[in-house]
Every structure is written in C-alpha cells, then in structure tokens.
PDB file of C-alpha atoms and ligand atoms in Angstrom:
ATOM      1  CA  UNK A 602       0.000   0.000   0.000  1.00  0.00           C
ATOM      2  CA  UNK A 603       1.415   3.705  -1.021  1.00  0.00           C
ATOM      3  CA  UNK A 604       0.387   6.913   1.471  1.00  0.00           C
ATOM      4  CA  UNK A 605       2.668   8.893  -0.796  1.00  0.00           C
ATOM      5  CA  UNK A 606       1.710  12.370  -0.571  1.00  0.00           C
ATOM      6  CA  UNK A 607      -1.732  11.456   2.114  1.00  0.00           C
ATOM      7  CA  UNK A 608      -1.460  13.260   5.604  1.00  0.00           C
ATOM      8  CA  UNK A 609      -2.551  11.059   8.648  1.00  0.00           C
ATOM      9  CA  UNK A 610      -3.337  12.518  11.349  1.00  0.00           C
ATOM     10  CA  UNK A 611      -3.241   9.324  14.756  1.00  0.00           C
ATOM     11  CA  UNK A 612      -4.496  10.680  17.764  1.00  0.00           C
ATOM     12  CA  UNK A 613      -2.310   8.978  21.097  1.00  0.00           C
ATOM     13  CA  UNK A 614       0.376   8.338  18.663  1.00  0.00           C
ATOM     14  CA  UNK A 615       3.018   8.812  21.725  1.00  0.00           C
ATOM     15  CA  UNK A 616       3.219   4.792  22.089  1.00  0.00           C
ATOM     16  CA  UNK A 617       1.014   1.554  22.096  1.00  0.00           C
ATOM     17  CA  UNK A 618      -1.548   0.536  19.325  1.00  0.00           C
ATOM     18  CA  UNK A 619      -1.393   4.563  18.118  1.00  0.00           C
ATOM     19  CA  UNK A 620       1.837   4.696  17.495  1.00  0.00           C
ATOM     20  CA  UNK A 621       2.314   1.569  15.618  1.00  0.00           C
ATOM     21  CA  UNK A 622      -0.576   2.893  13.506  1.00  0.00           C
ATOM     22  CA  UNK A 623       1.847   5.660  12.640  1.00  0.00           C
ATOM     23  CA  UNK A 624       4.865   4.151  11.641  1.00  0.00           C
ATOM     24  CA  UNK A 625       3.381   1.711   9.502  1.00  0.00           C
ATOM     25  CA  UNK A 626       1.729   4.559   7.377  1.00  0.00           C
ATOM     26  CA  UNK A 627       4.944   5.988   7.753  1.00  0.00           C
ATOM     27  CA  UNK A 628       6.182   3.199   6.134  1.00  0.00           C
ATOM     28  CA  UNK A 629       4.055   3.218   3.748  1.00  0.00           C
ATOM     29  CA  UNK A 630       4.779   6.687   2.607  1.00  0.00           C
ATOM     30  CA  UNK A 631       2.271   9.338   4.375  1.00  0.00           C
ATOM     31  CA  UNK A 632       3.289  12.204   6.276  1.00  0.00           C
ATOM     32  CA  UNK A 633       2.301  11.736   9.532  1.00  0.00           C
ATOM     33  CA  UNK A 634       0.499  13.967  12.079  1.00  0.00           C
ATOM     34  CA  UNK A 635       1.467  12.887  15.961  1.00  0.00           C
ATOM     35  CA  UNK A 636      -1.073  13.508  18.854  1.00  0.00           C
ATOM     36  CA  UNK A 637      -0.748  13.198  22.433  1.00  0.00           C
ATOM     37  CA  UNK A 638      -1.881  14.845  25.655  1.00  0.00           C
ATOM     38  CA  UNK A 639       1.301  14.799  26.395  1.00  0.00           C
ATOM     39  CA  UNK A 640       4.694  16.028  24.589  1.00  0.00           C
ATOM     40  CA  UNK A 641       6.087  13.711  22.317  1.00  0.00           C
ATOM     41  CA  UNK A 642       9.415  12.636  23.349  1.00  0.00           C
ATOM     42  CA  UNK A 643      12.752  13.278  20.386  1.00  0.00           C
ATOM     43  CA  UNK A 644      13.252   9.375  20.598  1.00  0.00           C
ATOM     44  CA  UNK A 645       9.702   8.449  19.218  1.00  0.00           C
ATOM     45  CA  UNK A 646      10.208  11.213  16.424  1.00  0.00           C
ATOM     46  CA  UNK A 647      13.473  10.255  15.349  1.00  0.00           C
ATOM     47  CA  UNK A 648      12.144   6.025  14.492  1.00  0.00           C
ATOM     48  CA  UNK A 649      10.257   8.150  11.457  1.00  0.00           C
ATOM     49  CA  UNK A 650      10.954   8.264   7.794  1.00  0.00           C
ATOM     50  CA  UNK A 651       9.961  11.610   7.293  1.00  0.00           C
ATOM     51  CA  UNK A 652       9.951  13.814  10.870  1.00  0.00           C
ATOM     52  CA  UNK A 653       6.105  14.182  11.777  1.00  0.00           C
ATOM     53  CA  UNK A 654       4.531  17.533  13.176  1.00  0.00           C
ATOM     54  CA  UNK A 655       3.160  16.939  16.359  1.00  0.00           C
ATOM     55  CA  UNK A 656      -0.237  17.994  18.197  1.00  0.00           C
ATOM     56  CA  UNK A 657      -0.910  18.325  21.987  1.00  0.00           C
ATOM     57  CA  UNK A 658      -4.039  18.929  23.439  1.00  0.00           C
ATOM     58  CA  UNK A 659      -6.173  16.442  25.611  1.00  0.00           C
ATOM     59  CA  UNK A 660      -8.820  15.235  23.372  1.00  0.00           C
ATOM     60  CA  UNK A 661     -12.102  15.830  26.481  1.00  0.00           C
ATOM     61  CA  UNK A 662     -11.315  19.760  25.982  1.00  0.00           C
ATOM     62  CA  UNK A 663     -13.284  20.285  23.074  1.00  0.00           C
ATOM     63  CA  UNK A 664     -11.823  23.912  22.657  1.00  0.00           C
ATOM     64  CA  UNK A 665      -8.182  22.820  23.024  1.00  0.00           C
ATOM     65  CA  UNK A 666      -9.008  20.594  20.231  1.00  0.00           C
ATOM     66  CA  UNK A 667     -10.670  22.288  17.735  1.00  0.00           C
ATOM     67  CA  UNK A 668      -8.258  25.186  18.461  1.00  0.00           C
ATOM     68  CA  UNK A 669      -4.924  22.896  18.041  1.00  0.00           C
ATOM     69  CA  UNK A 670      -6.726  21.876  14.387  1.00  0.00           C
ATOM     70  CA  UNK A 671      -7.641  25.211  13.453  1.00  0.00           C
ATOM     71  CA  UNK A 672      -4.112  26.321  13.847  1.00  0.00           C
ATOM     72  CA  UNK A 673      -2.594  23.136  11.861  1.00  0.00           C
ATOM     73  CA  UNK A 674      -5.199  24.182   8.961  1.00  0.00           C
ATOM     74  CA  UNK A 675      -4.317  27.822   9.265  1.00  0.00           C
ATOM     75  CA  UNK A 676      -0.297  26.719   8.623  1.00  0.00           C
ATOM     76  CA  UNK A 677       1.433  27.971   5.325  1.00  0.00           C
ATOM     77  CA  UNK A 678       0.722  25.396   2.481  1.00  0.00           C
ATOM     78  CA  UNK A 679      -1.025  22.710   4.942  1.00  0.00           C
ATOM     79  CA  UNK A 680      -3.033  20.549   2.443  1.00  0.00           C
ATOM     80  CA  UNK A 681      -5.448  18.963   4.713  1.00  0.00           C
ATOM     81  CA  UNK A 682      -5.939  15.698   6.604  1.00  0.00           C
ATOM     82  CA  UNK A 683      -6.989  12.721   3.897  1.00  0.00           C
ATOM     83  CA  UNK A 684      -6.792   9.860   6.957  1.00  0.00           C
ATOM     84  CA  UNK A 685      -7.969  10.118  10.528  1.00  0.00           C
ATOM     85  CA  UNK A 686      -7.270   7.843  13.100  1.00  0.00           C
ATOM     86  CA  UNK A 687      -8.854   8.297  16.282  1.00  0.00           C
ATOM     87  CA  UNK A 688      -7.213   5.807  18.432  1.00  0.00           C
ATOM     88  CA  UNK A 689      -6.312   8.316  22.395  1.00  0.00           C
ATOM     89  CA  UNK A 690      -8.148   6.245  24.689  1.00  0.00           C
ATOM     90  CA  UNK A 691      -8.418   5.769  28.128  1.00  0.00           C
ATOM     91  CA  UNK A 692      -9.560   2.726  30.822  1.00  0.00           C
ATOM     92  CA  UNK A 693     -10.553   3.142  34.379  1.00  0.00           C
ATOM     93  CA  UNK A 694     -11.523   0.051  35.367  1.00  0.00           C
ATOM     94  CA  UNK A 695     -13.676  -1.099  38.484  1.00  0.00           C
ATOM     95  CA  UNK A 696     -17.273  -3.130  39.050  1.00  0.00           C
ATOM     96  CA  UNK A 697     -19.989  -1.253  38.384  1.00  0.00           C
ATOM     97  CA  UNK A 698     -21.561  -0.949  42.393  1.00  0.00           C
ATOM     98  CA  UNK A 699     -17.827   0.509  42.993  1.00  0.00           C
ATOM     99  CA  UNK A 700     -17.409   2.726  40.412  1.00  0.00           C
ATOM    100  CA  UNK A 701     -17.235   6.177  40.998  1.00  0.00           C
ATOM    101  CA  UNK A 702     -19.500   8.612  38.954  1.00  0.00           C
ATOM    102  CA  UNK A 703     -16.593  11.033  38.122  1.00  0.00           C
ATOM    103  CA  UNK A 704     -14.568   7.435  36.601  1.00  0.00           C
ATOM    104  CA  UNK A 705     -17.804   6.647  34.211  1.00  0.00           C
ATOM    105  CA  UNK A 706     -18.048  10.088  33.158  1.00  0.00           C
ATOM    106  CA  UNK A 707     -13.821  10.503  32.187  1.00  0.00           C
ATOM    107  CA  UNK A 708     -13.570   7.459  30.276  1.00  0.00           C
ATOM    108  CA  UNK A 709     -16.927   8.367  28.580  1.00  0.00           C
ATOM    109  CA  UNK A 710     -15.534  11.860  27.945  1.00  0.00           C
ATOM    110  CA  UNK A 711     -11.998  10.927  26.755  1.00  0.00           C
ATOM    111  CA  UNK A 712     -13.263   7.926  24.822  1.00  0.00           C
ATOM    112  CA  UNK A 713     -16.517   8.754  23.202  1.00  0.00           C
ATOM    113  CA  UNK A 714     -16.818  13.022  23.360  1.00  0.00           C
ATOM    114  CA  UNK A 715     -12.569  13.110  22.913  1.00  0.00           C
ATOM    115  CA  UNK A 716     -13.261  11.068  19.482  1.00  0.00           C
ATOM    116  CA  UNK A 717     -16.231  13.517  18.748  1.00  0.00           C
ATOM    117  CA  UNK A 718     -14.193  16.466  19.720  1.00  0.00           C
ATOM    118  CA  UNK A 719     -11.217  15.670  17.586  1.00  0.00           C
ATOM    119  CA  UNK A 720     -13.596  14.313  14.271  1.00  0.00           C
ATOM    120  CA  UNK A 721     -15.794  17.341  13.819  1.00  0.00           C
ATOM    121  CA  UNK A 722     -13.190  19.960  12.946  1.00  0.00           C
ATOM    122  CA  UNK A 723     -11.588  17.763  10.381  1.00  0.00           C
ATOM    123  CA  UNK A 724     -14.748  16.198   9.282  1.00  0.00           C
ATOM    124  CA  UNK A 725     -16.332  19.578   8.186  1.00  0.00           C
ATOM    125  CA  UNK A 726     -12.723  20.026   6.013  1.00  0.00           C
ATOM    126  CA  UNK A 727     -13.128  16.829   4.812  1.00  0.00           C
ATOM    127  CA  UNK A 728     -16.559  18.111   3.428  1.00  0.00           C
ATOM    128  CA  UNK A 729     -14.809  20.641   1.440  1.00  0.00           C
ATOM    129  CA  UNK A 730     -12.224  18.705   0.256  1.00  0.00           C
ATOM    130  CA  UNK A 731     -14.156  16.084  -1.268  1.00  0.00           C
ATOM    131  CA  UNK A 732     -12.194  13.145   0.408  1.00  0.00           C
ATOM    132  CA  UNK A 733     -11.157  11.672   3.318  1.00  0.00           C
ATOM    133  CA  UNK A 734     -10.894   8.181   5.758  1.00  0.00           C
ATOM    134  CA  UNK A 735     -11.583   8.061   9.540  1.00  0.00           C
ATOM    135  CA  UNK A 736     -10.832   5.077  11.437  1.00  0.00           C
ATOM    136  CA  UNK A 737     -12.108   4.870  14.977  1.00  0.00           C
ATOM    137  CA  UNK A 738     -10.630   2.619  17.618  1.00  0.00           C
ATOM    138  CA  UNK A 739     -13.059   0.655  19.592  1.00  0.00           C
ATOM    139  CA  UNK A 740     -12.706  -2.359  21.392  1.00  0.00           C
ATOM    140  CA  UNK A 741     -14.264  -6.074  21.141  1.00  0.00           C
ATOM    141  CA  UNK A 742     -15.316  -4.978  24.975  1.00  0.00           C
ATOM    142  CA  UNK A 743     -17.914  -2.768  22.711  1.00  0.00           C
ATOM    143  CA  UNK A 744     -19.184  -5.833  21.288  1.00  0.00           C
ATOM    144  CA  UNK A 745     -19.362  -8.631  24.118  1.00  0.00           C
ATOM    145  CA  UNK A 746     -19.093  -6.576  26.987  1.00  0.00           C
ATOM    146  CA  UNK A 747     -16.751  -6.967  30.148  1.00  0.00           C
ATOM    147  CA  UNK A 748     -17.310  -7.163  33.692  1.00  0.00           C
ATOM    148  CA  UNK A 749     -15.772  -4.394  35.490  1.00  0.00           C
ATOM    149  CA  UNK A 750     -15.873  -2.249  32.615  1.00  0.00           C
ATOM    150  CA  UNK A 751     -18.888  -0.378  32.304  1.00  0.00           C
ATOM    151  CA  UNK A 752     -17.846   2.745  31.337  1.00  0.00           C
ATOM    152  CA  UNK A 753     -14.981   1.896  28.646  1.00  0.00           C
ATOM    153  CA  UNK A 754     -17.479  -0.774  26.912  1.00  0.00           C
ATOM    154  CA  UNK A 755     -20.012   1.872  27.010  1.00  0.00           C
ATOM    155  CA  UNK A 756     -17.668   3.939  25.416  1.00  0.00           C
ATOM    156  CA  UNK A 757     -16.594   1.825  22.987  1.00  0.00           C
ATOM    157  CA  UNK A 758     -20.351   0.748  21.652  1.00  0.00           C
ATOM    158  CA  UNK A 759     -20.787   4.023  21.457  1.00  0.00           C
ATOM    159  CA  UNK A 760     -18.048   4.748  19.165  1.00  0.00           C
ATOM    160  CA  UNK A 761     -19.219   1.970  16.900  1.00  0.00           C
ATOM    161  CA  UNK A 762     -23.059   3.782  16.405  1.00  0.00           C
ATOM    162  CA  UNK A 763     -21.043   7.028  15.985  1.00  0.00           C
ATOM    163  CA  UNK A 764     -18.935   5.246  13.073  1.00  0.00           C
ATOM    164  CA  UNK A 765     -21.944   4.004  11.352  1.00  0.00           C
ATOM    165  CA  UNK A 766     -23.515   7.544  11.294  1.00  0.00           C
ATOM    166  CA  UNK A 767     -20.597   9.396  10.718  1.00  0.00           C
ATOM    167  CA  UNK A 768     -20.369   6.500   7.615  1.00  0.00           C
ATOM    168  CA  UNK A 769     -24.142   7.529   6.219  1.00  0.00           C
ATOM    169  CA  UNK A 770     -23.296  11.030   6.873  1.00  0.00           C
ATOM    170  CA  UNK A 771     -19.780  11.330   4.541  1.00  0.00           C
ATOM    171  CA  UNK A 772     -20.167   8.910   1.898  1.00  0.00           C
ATOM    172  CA  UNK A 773     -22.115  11.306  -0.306  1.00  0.00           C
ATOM    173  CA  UNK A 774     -19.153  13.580   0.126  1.00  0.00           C
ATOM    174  CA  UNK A 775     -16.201  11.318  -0.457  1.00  0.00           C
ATOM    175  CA  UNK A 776     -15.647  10.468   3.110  1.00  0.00           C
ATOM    176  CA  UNK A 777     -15.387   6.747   4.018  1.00  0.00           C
ATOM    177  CA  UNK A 778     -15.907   5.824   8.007  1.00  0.00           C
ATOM    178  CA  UNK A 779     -14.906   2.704   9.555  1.00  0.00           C
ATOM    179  CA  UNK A 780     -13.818   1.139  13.497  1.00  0.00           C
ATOM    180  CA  UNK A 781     -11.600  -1.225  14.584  1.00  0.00           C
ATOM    181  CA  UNK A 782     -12.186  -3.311  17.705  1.00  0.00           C
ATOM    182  CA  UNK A 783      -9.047  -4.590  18.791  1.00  0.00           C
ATOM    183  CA  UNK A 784      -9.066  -7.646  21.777  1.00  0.00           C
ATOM    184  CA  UNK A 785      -6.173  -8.359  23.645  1.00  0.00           C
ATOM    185  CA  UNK A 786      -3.323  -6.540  22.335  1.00  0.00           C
ATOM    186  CA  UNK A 787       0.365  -6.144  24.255  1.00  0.00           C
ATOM    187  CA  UNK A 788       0.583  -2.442  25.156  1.00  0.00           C
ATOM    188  CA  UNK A 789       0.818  -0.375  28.564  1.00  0.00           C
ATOM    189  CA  UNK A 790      -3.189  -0.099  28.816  1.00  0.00           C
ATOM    190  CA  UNK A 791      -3.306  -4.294  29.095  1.00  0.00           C
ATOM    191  CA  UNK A 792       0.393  -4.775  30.780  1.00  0.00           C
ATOM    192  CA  UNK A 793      -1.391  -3.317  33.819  1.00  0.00           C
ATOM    193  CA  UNK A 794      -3.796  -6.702  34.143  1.00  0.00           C
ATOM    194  CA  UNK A 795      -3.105  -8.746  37.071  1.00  0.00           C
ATOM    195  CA  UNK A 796      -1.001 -12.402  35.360  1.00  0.00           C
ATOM    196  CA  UNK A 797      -4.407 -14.699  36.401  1.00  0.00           C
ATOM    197  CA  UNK A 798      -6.315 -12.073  34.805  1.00  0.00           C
ATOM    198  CA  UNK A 799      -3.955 -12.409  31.494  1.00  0.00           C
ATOM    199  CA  UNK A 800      -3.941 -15.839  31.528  1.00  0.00           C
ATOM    200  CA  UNK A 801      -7.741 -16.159  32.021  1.00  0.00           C
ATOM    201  CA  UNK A 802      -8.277 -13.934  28.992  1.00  0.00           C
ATOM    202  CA  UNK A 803      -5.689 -16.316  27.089  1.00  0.00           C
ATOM    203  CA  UNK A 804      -8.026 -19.319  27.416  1.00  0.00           C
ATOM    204  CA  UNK A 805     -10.819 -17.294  25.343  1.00  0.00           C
ATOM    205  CA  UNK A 806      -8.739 -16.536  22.734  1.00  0.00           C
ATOM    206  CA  UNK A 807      -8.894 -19.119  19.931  1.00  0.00           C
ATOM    207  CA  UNK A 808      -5.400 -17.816  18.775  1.00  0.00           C
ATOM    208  CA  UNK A 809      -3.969 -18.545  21.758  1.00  0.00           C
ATOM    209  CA  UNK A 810      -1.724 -15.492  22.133  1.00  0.00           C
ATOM    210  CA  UNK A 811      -2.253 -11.130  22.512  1.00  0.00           C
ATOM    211  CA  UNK A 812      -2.028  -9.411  19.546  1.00  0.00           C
ATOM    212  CA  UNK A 813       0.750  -7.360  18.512  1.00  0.00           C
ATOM    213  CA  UNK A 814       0.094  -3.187  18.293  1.00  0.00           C
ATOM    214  CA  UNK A 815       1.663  -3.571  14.792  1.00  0.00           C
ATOM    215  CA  UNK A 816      -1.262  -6.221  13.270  1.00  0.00           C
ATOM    216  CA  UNK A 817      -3.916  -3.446  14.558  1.00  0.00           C
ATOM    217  CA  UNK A 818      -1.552  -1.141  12.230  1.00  0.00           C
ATOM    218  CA  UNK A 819      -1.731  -3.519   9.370  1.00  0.00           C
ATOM    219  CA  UNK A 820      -5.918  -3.180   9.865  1.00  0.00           C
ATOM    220  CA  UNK A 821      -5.538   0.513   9.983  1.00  0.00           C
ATOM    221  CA  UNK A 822      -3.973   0.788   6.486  1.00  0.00           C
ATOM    222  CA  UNK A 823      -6.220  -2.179   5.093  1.00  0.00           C
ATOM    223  CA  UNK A 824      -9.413   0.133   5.874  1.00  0.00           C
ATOM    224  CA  UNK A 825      -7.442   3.606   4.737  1.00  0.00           C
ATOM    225  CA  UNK A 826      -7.107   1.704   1.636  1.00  0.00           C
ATOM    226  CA  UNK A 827     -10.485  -0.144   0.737  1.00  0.00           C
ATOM    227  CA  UNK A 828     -12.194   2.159  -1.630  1.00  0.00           C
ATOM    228  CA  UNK A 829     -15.507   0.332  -0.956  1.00  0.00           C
ATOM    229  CA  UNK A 830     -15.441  -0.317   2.625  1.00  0.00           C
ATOM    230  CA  UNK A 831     -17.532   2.181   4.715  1.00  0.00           C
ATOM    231  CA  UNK A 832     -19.120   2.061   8.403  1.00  0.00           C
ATOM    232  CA  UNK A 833     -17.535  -1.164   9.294  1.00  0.00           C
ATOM    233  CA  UNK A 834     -16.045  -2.719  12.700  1.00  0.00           C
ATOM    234  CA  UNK A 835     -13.065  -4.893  11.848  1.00  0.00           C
ATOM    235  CA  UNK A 836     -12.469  -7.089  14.894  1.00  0.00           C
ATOM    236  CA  UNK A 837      -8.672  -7.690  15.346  1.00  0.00           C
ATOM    237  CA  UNK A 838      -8.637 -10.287  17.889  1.00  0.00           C
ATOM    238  CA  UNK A 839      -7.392 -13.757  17.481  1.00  0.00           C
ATOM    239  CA  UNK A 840     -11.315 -15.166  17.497  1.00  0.00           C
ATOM    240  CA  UNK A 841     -11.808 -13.944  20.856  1.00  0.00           C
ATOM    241  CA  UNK A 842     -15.248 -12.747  19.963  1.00  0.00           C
ATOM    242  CA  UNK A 843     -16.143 -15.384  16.919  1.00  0.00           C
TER     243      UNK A 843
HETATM  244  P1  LIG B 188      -2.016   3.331  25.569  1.00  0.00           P
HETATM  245  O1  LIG B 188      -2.480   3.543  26.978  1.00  0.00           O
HETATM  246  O2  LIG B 188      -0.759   2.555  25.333  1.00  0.00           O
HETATM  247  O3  LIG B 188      -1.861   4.782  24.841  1.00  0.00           O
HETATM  248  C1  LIG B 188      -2.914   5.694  24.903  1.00  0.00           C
HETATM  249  C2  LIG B 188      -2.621   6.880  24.022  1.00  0.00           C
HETATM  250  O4  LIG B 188      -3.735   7.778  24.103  1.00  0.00           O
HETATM  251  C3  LIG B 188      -1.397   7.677  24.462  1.00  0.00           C
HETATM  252  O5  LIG B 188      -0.771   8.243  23.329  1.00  0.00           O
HETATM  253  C4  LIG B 188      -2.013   8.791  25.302  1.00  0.00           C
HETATM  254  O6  LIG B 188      -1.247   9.975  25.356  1.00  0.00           O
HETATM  255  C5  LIG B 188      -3.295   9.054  24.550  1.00  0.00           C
HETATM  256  N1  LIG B 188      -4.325   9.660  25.395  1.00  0.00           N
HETATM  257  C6  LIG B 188      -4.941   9.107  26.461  1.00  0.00           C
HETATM  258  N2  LIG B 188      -5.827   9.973  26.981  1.00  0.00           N
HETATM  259  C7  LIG B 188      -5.756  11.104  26.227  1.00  0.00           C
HETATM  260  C8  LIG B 188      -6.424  12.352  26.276  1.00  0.00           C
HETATM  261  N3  LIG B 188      -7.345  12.640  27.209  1.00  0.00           N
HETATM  262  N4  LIG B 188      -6.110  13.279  25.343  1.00  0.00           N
HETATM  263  C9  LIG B 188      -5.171  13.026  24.410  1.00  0.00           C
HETATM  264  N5  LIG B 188      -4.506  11.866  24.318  1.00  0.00           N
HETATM  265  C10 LIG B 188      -4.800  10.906  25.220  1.00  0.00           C
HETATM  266  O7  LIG B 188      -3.268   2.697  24.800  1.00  0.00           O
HETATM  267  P2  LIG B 188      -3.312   1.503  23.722  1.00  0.00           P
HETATM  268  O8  LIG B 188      -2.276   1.714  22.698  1.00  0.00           O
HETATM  269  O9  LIG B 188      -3.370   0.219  24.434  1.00  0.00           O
HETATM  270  O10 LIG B 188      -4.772   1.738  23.101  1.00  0.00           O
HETATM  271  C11 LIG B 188      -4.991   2.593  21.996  1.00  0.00           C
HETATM  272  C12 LIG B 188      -6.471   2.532  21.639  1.00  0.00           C
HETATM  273  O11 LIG B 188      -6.837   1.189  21.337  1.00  0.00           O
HETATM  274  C13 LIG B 188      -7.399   2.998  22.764  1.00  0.00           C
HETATM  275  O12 LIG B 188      -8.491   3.691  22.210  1.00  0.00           O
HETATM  276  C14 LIG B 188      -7.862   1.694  23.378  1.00  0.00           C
HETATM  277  O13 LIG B 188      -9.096   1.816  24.013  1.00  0.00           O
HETATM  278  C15 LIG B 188      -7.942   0.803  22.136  1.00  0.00           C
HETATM  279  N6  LIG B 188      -7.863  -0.608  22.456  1.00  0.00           N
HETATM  280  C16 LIG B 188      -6.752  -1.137  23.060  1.00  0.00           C
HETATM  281  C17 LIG B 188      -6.695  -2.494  23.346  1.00  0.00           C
HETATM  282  C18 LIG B 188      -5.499  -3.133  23.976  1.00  0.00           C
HETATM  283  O14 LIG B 188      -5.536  -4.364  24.208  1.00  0.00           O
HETATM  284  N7  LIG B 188      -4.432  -2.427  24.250  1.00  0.00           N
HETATM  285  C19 LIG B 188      -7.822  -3.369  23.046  1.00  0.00           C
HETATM  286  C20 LIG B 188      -8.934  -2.709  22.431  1.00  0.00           C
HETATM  287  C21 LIG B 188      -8.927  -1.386  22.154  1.00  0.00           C
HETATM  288  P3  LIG B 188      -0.165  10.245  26.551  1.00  0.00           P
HETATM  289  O15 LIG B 188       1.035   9.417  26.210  1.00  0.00           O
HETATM  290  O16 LIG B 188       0.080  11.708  26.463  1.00  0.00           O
HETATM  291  O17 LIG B 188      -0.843   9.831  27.813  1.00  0.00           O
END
C-alpha cells in the first residue's frame, strides 16, 4: 500500500496501538500527524521516515481541540488531513456498584466526546475537500461486553453507532468511516492486568496469544485503503469474539 503524498493525522500516537498505527503509514509513505496529551518525546520522532509535526491537546477539551486543528489548517501550504485515526483512549476500570460517577463520566468523555471532539473539525474540512478516511478505535469490549468495565465498553459501543452515522453522513461527500475493535493486544493499557487475569483472557482466545500493536496497524492501512469499505467494525482479535 502507497500513502505517498496522504497526511494522517493518529491521535495517542506517543506509544502503544497509536503509534504503531503511525509508523506503519509511515512506512508506507504518508506524512504523519502525531497527537498526544502529552509532549512527544525526540526518541519516538526520530524512528520516522519523514519527521512528523506533532499535536498536543487532551482530546475531552473540546476547545483545546478544535483550536490545536484550526491552527494546523491555518499553517502555510497545509493541504489537509486525507486519513484520521482516532485511536487516544483511556480505561478506568472497576465493578460497576464501585465505580465512581466522576470514573464513568472521564472514560466516557476521553473515549466517546474526545473522538467527537477531535472528528468534527476535520470532518467539516473533509466536506470541502471532497475526500477523506476516519478510522475509529473501539474495542471487542464494545461488542461482548466486560465485567468491570462499564464505562470503557459503554464507550466503545458508542463509538461503533457514531462510526456508522458518521459512515451515512460522509459517503455522499467522499468520506469513508470505519472502526476497529481490537481484543487483547500487548501495550501499557493491558500490561497493567493482574497475570491470572492475562492468563484467564488467554483461554478465550482461539489464537492462543495477545495481539501485537503492529497487526492493529496492518488493519488501519487495510481500511485507509479499501475504496468500498464504509461504516464497518473490523475485529482484530485472534477469534476472541467469533
Ligand atoms: P495506551 O495507553 O498505550 O496509549 C494511549 C494513548 O492515548 C497515548 O498516546 C495517550 O497519550 C493518549 N491519550 C490518552 N488519553 C488522552 C487524552 N485525554 N487526550 C489526548 N490523548 C490521550 O493505549 P493503547 O495503545 O493500548 O490503546 C490505543 C487505543 O486502542 C485505545 O483507544 C484503546 O481503548 C484501544 N484498544 C486497546 C486495546 C489493547 O488491548 N491495548 C484493546 C482494544 C482497544 P499520553 O502518552 O500523552 O498519555
């Protein structure tokens, strides 16, 4: 696949599942657009091709956002975002007669109104430019459901009805909208599971292994690509949810 000339912009690109997402359109050509709340460290920049500009604004702060991508359109001979990857997330994880109120409403706000936040701005350029491919992370937790996560799965269903709408709402204008929802995949947000809760999860997974950051990359640039694809959720997930 060739990004040649396409600008991608990966929200949480600062490590994990984001930043995988980056260097393999990197890889593949694009000029890439880094995100983070918070500053991207030299060391990530300097694994790129071509050196990416870098956002940083914390995705729940609606204004921050749409101020950070007002400025980035407003640059000197900025040609506009063709690929969107909304990928920043956030877990908080506890049962649902412990969880605090203020807990549902972050990962709700991060997740679900942070993915709003950042799409609207570029979505309304996309308009005018005729063309353009968002990918929204989600989660297989979106589909099935997981004790003591309430909040992110609610989240993460709800990024799946916003990807179909978003989908009906673009196509007419060029714009193709599509999710991913990842299962177990080795990164900080799942190194933080207790081993007996790893293992557990291990036993569900007809694959018998996590999946790598980099094969939720390779389903990233599948969906950038596919012409005819729109208002999808790819599961990525070694079978957990077949
Ligand atoms: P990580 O925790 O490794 O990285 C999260 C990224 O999101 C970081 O770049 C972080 O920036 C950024 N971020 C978090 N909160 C905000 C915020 N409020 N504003 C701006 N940026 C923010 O996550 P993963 O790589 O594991 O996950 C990436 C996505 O994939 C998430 O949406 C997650 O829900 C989803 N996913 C992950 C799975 C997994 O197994 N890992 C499974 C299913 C879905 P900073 O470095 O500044 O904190």
């Amino acid at each position: 696949m060739d990004f040649t000339n396409q600008t991608v912009l990966v929200t949480g690109s600062s490590r994990g599942i984001g930043l995988a997402i980056a260097k393999a359109f990197d890889a593949a050509g694009a000029n890439l657009i880094l995100h983070a709340r918070s500053e991207i460290k030299p060391e990530v920049l300097a694994e790129f091709q071509q050196t990416p500009q870098t956002l940083q604004f914390d995705i729940s702060d609606a204004e921050a956002a749409e101020a950070s991508i007002k400025a980035l359109y407003k640059q000197e001979g900025f040609k506009g975002i063709d690929v969107l990857v909304n990928n920043a997330g956030i877990t908080k994880d506890q049962l649902a007669m412990a969880m605090a109120p203020a807990d549902f409403a972050s990962v709700v706000n991060v997740n679900l109104n942070g993915t709003f936040n950042v799409t609207q701005p570029i979505f309304k350029k996309m308009i005018r430019q005729k063309h353009g491919a968002i990918i929204n992370l989600s989660s297989v937790v979106g589909l099935m459901g997981n004790m003591g996560q309430v909040n992110y799965a609610a989240s993460k269903a709800g990024i799946i009805g916003f990807t179909k709408s978003l989908a009906k709402e673009g196509a007419r204008r060029g714009i193709r909208v599509n999710a991913i929802a990842p299962g177990m995949i080795v990164s900080d947000m799942t190194a933080v599971l207790p081993e007996e809760t790893q293992t557990e999860i291990l036993k569900n997974i007809p694959l018998s292994r996590f999946g790598e950051a980099s094969e939720v990359a390779d389903a990233a640039l599948f969906l950038a690509n596919s012409a005819y694809i729109t208002g999808q959720t790819l599961t990525v997930d070694g079978g957990l949810y077949i």
